[in-house]
Every structure is written in C-alpha cells, then in structure tokens.
Short mmCIF file of C-alpha atoms and ligand atoms in Angstrom, two decimals:
data_model
loop_
_atom_site.label_atom_id
_atom_site.label_comp_id
_atom_site.label_asym_id
_atom_site.label_seq_id
_atom_site.Cartn_x
_atom_site.Cartn_y
_atom_site.Cartn_z
CA MET A 1 40.33 -5.69 15.69
CA LEU A 2 43.04 -5.46 13.66
CA ASP A 3 40.64 -4.78 10.57
CA GLU A 4 38.77 -2.04 12.46
CA ALA A 5 42.27 -0.03 13.26
CA TYR A 6 43.31 -0.48 9.74
CA LYS A 7 39.96 1.43 8.73
CA GLY A 8 40.31 3.71 11.38
CA GLY A 9 43.85 4.75 10.75
CA TYR A 10 44.58 3.75 14.47
CA ALA A 11 46.74 1.22 16.30
CA VAL A 12 46.13 -1.31 18.92
CA GLY A 13 48.69 -1.55 21.62
CA SER A 14 49.99 -5.15 22.22
CA TYR A 15 51.52 -5.47 25.56
CA ASN A 16 53.48 -8.43 27.11
CA VAL A 17 52.20 -10.30 29.88
CA TYR A 18 53.77 -13.14 31.71
CA ASN A 19 51.79 -13.01 35.62
CA TYR A 20 48.63 -12.09 37.01
CA GLU A 21 49.81 -8.49 38.03
CA THR A 22 50.92 -7.86 33.76
CA MET A 23 47.85 -9.01 32.48
CA ARG A 24 45.76 -7.18 35.41
CA GLY A 25 47.90 -3.63 34.52
CA VAL A 26 47.22 -4.05 30.87
CA ILE A 27 43.45 -4.82 30.73
CA GLU A 28 42.68 -2.44 33.64
CA ALA A 29 44.41 0.20 31.87
CA SER A 30 42.64 -0.17 28.46
CA GLN A 31 39.29 -1.09 30.41
CA GLU A 32 39.74 2.79 32.08
CA LEU A 33 40.53 4.45 28.23
CA ARG A 34 38.06 2.46 26.48
CA PHE A 35 40.20 1.44 24.50
CA PRO A 36 40.86 -2.00 22.95
CA VAL A 37 43.92 -4.34 23.91
CA ILE A 38 45.88 -6.52 22.57
CA VAL A 39 47.73 -9.24 25.83
CA ALA A 40 50.60 -10.30 24.28
CA PHE A 41 51.65 -13.91 25.85
CA GLY A 42 55.26 -14.63 24.78
CA HIS A 43 56.46 -18.22 23.98
CA LYS A 44 59.65 -17.08 25.83
CA TYR A 45 57.31 -17.11 29.41
CA LEU A 46 56.06 -20.23 28.93
CA GLU A 47 58.26 -20.82 32.72
CA ASN A 48 56.57 -18.15 34.10
CA MET A 49 52.83 -19.22 33.21
CA SER A 50 51.30 -22.38 30.79
CA LEU A 51 49.19 -21.42 27.93
CA GLU A 52 45.72 -22.43 29.59
CA CYS A 53 46.50 -20.33 32.88
CA ALA A 54 47.54 -17.60 30.75
CA PHE A 55 44.17 -18.35 28.81
CA ALA A 56 41.94 -18.27 31.81
CA ILE A 57 43.27 -15.05 33.60
CA ALA A 58 43.10 -13.19 30.78
CA SER A 59 39.19 -14.83 30.05
CA SER A 60 38.26 -14.21 33.82
CA LEU A 61 39.48 -10.18 33.67
CA GLU A 62 37.97 -9.51 30.13
CA LYS A 63 34.42 -10.78 31.28
CA ASP A 64 34.54 -7.21 33.47
CA ALA A 65 36.51 -5.09 31.44
CA GLY A 66 33.87 -4.30 28.51
CA ILE A 67 36.48 -3.51 25.94
CA PRO A 68 37.64 -6.19 23.19
CA VAL A 69 40.63 -8.25 24.34
CA CYS A 70 42.38 -10.28 22.45
CA LEU A 71 44.85 -12.96 23.90
CA HIS A 72 47.75 -13.39 21.27
CA LEU A 73 50.77 -15.69 21.20
CA ASP A 74 54.01 -13.67 20.32
CA HIS A 75 57.07 -14.71 18.77
CA CYS A 76 56.82 -18.47 18.44
CA LYS A 77 58.86 -20.27 15.99
CA ASP A 78 57.21 -23.33 17.76
CA ILE A 79 54.46 -24.67 15.39
CA ASP A 80 53.45 -27.70 18.00
CA THR A 81 53.28 -24.81 20.82
CA ILE A 82 50.67 -22.49 18.50
CA TYR A 83 48.80 -25.62 18.11
CA ARG A 84 48.83 -25.98 21.79
CA ALA A 85 47.87 -21.97 21.98
CA VAL A 86 44.93 -22.38 19.41
CA ARG A 87 43.50 -25.39 21.48
CA ALA A 88 43.90 -23.05 24.41
CA GLY A 89 41.55 -20.59 23.38
CA PHE A 90 44.23 -17.81 22.44
CA THR A 91 42.32 -15.44 19.36
CA SER A 92 45.59 -15.00 18.20
CA VAL A 93 49.14 -16.17 17.40
CA MET A 94 52.43 -15.27 15.69
CA TYR A 95 54.17 -18.05 13.93
CA ASP A 96 57.80 -16.37 13.65
CA GLY A 97 60.04 -17.62 10.73
CA SER A 98 61.95 -14.73 10.05
CA GLU A 99 65.53 -17.01 10.82
CA LEU A 100 64.46 -19.05 8.07
CA THR A 101 64.91 -18.42 4.05
CA PHE A 102 61.77 -17.29 2.64
CA GLU A 103 60.36 -20.38 1.13
CA GLU A 104 60.42 -22.08 4.67
CA ASN A 105 59.08 -19.11 6.03
CA VAL A 106 56.34 -19.26 3.76
CA ARG A 107 55.73 -22.98 4.12
CA ASN A 108 55.72 -22.86 7.90
CA THR A 109 53.01 -19.68 7.71
CA MET A 110 51.09 -21.36 5.34
CA LEU A 111 50.85 -24.11 7.26
CA VAL A 112 50.06 -22.12 10.92
CA CYS A 113 47.36 -20.20 9.12
CA GLU A 114 45.48 -23.11 7.65
CA VAL A 115 45.26 -24.45 11.43
CA ALA A 116 44.68 -21.28 12.97
CA HIS A 117 41.89 -20.20 10.47
CA ALA A 118 39.94 -23.04 10.55
CA CYS A 119 39.54 -22.64 14.00
CA GLY A 120 38.94 -18.78 13.73
CA VAL A 121 41.94 -17.81 14.94
CA SER A 122 44.43 -14.87 13.19
CA VAL A 123 47.78 -15.23 12.27
CA GLU A 124 50.39 -13.25 12.25
CA ALA A 125 53.72 -13.59 10.73
CA GLU A 126 57.46 -11.56 10.26
CA LEU A 127 59.30 -11.02 7.51
CA GLY A 128 62.81 -9.37 7.52
CA SER A 129 64.15 -9.15 11.07
CA ILE A 130 64.48 -6.90 13.86
CA LYS A 131 67.69 -6.13 15.93
CA ALA A 132 68.12 -6.02 19.87
CA GLY A 133 69.41 -2.94 22.03
CA ASP A 134 69.77 -2.91 25.55
CA TYR A 135 67.83 -4.88 27.86
CA SER A 136 66.03 -6.61 25.26
CA HIS A 137 64.27 -9.53 26.30
CA GLU A 138 62.74 -10.94 22.79
CA GLY A 139 65.82 -10.32 21.19
CA GLY A 140 69.76 -11.41 20.67
CA GLU A 141 72.88 -10.46 20.36
CA ASP A 142 73.15 -12.42 16.99
CA ASP A 143 69.76 -10.97 15.83
CA LYS A 144 70.09 -8.85 12.40
CA GLU A 145 68.26 -6.16 11.13
CA ILE A 146 67.38 -7.26 7.50
CA PHE A 147 64.56 -4.35 5.84
CA THR A 148 61.52 -6.17 4.79
CA ASP A 149 61.25 -6.06 1.45
CA PRO A 150 58.00 -4.60 -0.06
CA LEU A 151 57.68 -6.86 -3.13
CA LYS A 152 59.06 -10.05 -0.89
CA ALA A 153 56.38 -8.61 1.77
CA LEU A 154 53.45 -8.84 -1.03
CA GLU A 155 54.12 -12.35 -2.36
CA PHE A 156 54.76 -13.56 1.29
CA VAL A 157 50.88 -12.31 2.15
CA GLU A 158 49.55 -13.37 -1.31
CA ARG A 159 50.84 -16.98 -0.82
CA THR A 160 50.30 -17.54 3.13
CA GLY A 161 46.95 -15.54 3.37
CA VAL A 162 48.39 -13.99 6.87
CA ASP A 163 46.39 -11.76 8.42
CA ALA A 164 48.58 -9.70 9.39
CA LEU A 165 52.68 -8.88 8.98
CA ALA A 166 55.21 -7.90 11.41
CA VAL A 167 57.73 -5.62 9.11
CA SER A 168 61.45 -4.62 9.93
CA ILE A 169 61.47 -0.69 9.53
CA GLY A 170 64.20 0.00 11.84
CA THR A 171 63.02 -0.34 15.20
CA VAL A 172 64.76 -2.60 17.63
CA HIS A 173 64.02 -4.85 21.02
CA GLY A 174 64.50 -3.11 23.67
CA VAL A 175 66.38 -0.28 24.50
CA TYR A 176 67.81 1.91 21.42
CA LYS A 177 71.83 1.82 21.30
CA GLY A 178 71.71 5.12 19.88
CA LYS A 179 69.04 7.57 17.88
CA PRO A 180 66.36 5.66 16.24
CA GLU A 181 66.06 5.48 12.66
CA ILE A 182 62.98 4.50 11.24
CA ARG A 183 62.80 3.88 7.94
CA THR A 184 59.06 5.27 7.32
CA ASP A 185 60.07 5.56 3.55
CA ILE A 186 59.72 1.59 3.45
CA LEU A 187 56.87 1.13 5.52
CA ARG A 188 55.22 3.49 3.09
CA ARG A 189 56.40 1.44 0.05
CA ILE A 190 54.97 -1.57 1.99
CA ASN A 191 51.89 -0.04 2.32
CA GLU A 192 51.29 0.68 -1.05
CA LYS A 193 51.12 -2.54 -2.27
CA LEU A 194 49.61 -4.02 0.91
CA CYS A 195 45.76 -3.99 2.06
CA ILE A 196 46.39 -6.00 5.79
CA PRO A 197 47.07 -4.82 9.12
CA LEU A 198 50.51 -3.92 9.46
CA VAL A 199 52.80 -4.97 13.25
CA LEU A 200 55.32 -2.82 14.52
CA HIS A 201 58.00 -4.51 16.89
CA GLY A 202 60.23 -3.40 19.34
CA GLY A 203 57.65 -0.20 20.49
CA SER A 204 59.65 0.92 23.51
CA GLY A 205 61.38 3.89 23.36
CA THR A 206 60.57 4.75 19.38
CA PRO A 207 60.03 8.72 18.90
CA GLU A 208 55.95 9.43 19.45
CA ASP A 209 56.30 11.38 16.00
CA LYS A 210 57.35 8.04 14.30
CA LEU A 211 55.27 5.80 16.16
CA LEU A 212 52.71 8.61 14.77
CA GLU A 213 53.78 8.66 11.42
CA CYS A 214 54.17 4.19 11.62
CA ILE A 215 50.25 4.23 12.28
CA SER A 216 49.39 6.99 9.21
CA ASN A 217 51.38 4.20 7.17
CA GLY A 218 49.49 1.10 7.78
CA ILE A 219 51.13 -0.11 11.09
CA CYS A 220 47.74 -1.01 13.27
CA LYS A 221 49.56 -3.19 16.33
CA ILE A 222 52.58 -2.06 18.02
CA ASN A 223 54.17 -3.77 20.84
CA ILE A 224 55.45 -3.02 24.30
CA ASN A 225 57.68 -5.09 26.02
CA THR A 226 61.06 -3.77 27.41
CA GLU A 227 59.23 -0.20 28.76
CA ILE A 228 56.84 -1.91 30.71
CA SER A 229 59.28 -3.81 32.69
CA MET A 230 62.12 -1.44 33.18
CA HIS A 231 59.45 1.20 34.75
CA THR A 232 57.92 -1.28 36.93
CA VAL A 233 61.21 -2.40 38.34
CA GLU A 234 62.61 1.27 38.37
CA CYS A 235 59.71 2.05 40.60
CA THR A 236 59.40 -1.26 42.59
CA GLY A 237 63.13 -0.53 43.37
CA LYS A 238 62.09 2.83 44.85
CA TYR A 239 59.73 1.82 46.53
CA LEU A 240 61.32 -0.90 48.23
CA ALA A 241 63.79 1.84 49.48
CA GLY A 242 61.21 3.56 51.43
CA HIS A 243 58.95 0.35 52.52
CA SER A 244 58.78 -2.87 53.78
CA PRO A 245 55.51 -3.92 52.40
CA HIS A 246 53.71 -7.16 52.35
CA LEU A 247 53.86 -8.48 48.47
CA SER A 248 50.26 -8.41 48.34
CA VAL A 249 50.77 -4.65 48.60
CA LEU A 250 53.74 -4.39 46.39
CA ALA A 251 52.17 -6.87 43.55
CA LEU A 252 49.25 -3.86 43.93
CA LYS A 253 51.63 -1.42 43.35
CA GLN A 254 53.73 -2.81 40.22
CA VAL A 255 49.55 -2.99 38.56
CA GLY A 256 50.04 0.49 39.03
CA TYR A 257 53.71 0.87 37.46
CA ILE A 258 52.73 -1.36 34.56
CA LYS A 259 49.41 0.53 33.91
CA GLU A 260 51.02 4.14 33.95
CA VAL A 261 52.82 2.98 31.00
CA VAL A 262 49.90 1.38 28.72
CA LYS A 263 48.18 4.11 28.95
CA LYS A 264 50.68 6.82 28.40
CA TYR A 265 51.03 4.03 25.12
CA ALA A 266 47.33 3.67 24.45
CA GLU A 267 46.59 6.80 24.64
CA LEU A 268 49.36 8.13 21.78
CA PHE A 269 47.48 5.10 19.79
CA MET A 270 44.07 6.31 20.15
CA ASN A 271 44.56 9.80 19.40
CA LYS A 272 45.16 8.91 15.97
CA GLY A 273 41.64 8.61 15.36
CA GLY A 274 40.56 5.37 17.76
P1 13P B 301 60.42 -4.17 23.30
O1 13P B 301 60.82 -4.36 24.37
O2 13P B 301 61.39 -2.98 21.97
O3 13P B 301 58.74 -3.01 23.79
O4 13P B 301 59.34 -4.58 21.93
C1 13P B 301 58.50 -5.55 22.42
C2 13P B 301 57.99 -6.68 20.49
O5 13P B 301 58.33 -6.46 20.05
C3 13P B 301 57.08 -7.86 21.54
O6 13P B 301 57.19 -8.64 20.27
#
C-alpha cells in the first residue's frame, strides 16, 4: 500500500482505533471515498481490545469495504507483542525503538524485520524522537524532540531492511502548544537519501499546506489520533447536552463524528494525486 503511495506521490491516512466504533468510522469513511486506509491499533489500547479481537473486527469490516485495508500495530516497544500481532494476522507492525541508542534500535528492528518479513508482514521503525503537545495519548511530558539525521537514517534503513521509516521533523503527538514549526528542509534531505516510504507521526493539527509539502517529499503515511478523539468527545458532549439517547444511538452518532475527521484528512491526502 505504501509503495503504491510512494510511486503515486500521495499519502495514506493511518487512524488510531480502539473499539468497534472507531474501526467502523475509519473504514466506512475511506470506503465512501474509495481510498485505501490504515487502521492503527496501538499497543497502548490493549486494555480496550485484544489483538485477536482487533483483527476479527477489522477483517469483518474489510470484507464489505471493497478498498485495501491494512491492520497496523502502532508504536510498540515490546517485541513479544509484535510477534503476537503478526500471529494474530496484522499486516504491518511498528517497532518503536526511538528511545534506545542507535545500535540497540538497529539490533531490535533487525530482529523484528526478520520475523515479520518471513510472515509477509511489513515493518515501520522510528529514528529520532518526537515530543508531545497537549492532550497526547501516545506521547508523554518527558518525550524529547530529536530530529532525524538524514545520514543516520540511510545507515538505519540499509542495516535493518525496514519497509517504512517514521521521521522526526517538528510534528508533535497531540495538540501543538505553539505555532507548528515543521522542518521540511530536513525531510527533503532524508527523502533525497532514502528511497522508501516515510511516515509522519503527530498529524493532528498540522497545517494543511505543511502536510501537502511533506507528501511531496516522501511522506506516504500520516498518523492521526488526537483530533479524532477530541472531535468525537466534543460532539458527544454537545449531543448529550440536548438528548438522553440509548447507548446504541450514541454509538452510531460517534461513528459519524469519527468519519468527519477521517474524511477531512483523507480528502487532503488523496487530492495529492491518489
Ligand atoms: P496525533 O495524536 O498527534 O494525531 O498523532 C498520532 C500518531 O502519531 C499515532 O502514532
């Protein structure tokens, strides 16, 4: 999916999911736009749903969708969980060794690639580190911002054989505390050295012109989490202020709120030529 996007000069949205409503909203919005989608189940959400359950729901929804759907394990630092996701049927996994030393990150990513590739599963890794803004569910206060070094990125990709690389160029997990400063100059240098799809984490709230500039410079996967959650919670609050619905009705409303955000981003990503 990402190789196609890389060749076509567009990006595929990767949206975080943790229950049936998020999965349905993400897939249904993409289905209506006839655009591929990455359903990202974060390690963080294992308390909400097991890997097997995520796979069962995603595969069931995918059957009727008629578009390519990738089930991806997002931000996982635990190699055993990655292997369990591969066994459960995930088609892509992210090993997040961004907090480790370069050599440790290389070593662990190589291990993950060996197993995942043997099972036909693609691997994303991260080099550099992105910081957290407000309301982030992925990042923490202590997260440092370390921009990805283009030369190190080349060495990392050559040694590990990863399929996609997440880069740090100024986006943040969560809501930006100030004006976003996106270092597309660094991205351009990384893209000149590497010939693989690049991944942008912290998509929520990133200015549209910057997202498009990133897509023109090798970004093929853009992760969105916080904005879906914030929009849905806000709309749910407003709805509940005027109604006392049955939970089943509220759940359907939430699918609609989730779709609004997914469509907004997917339309931007696909207009780039997808
Ligand atoms: P946001 O929460 O900032 O959209 O970032 C999502 C993300 O990068 C998931 O990996």
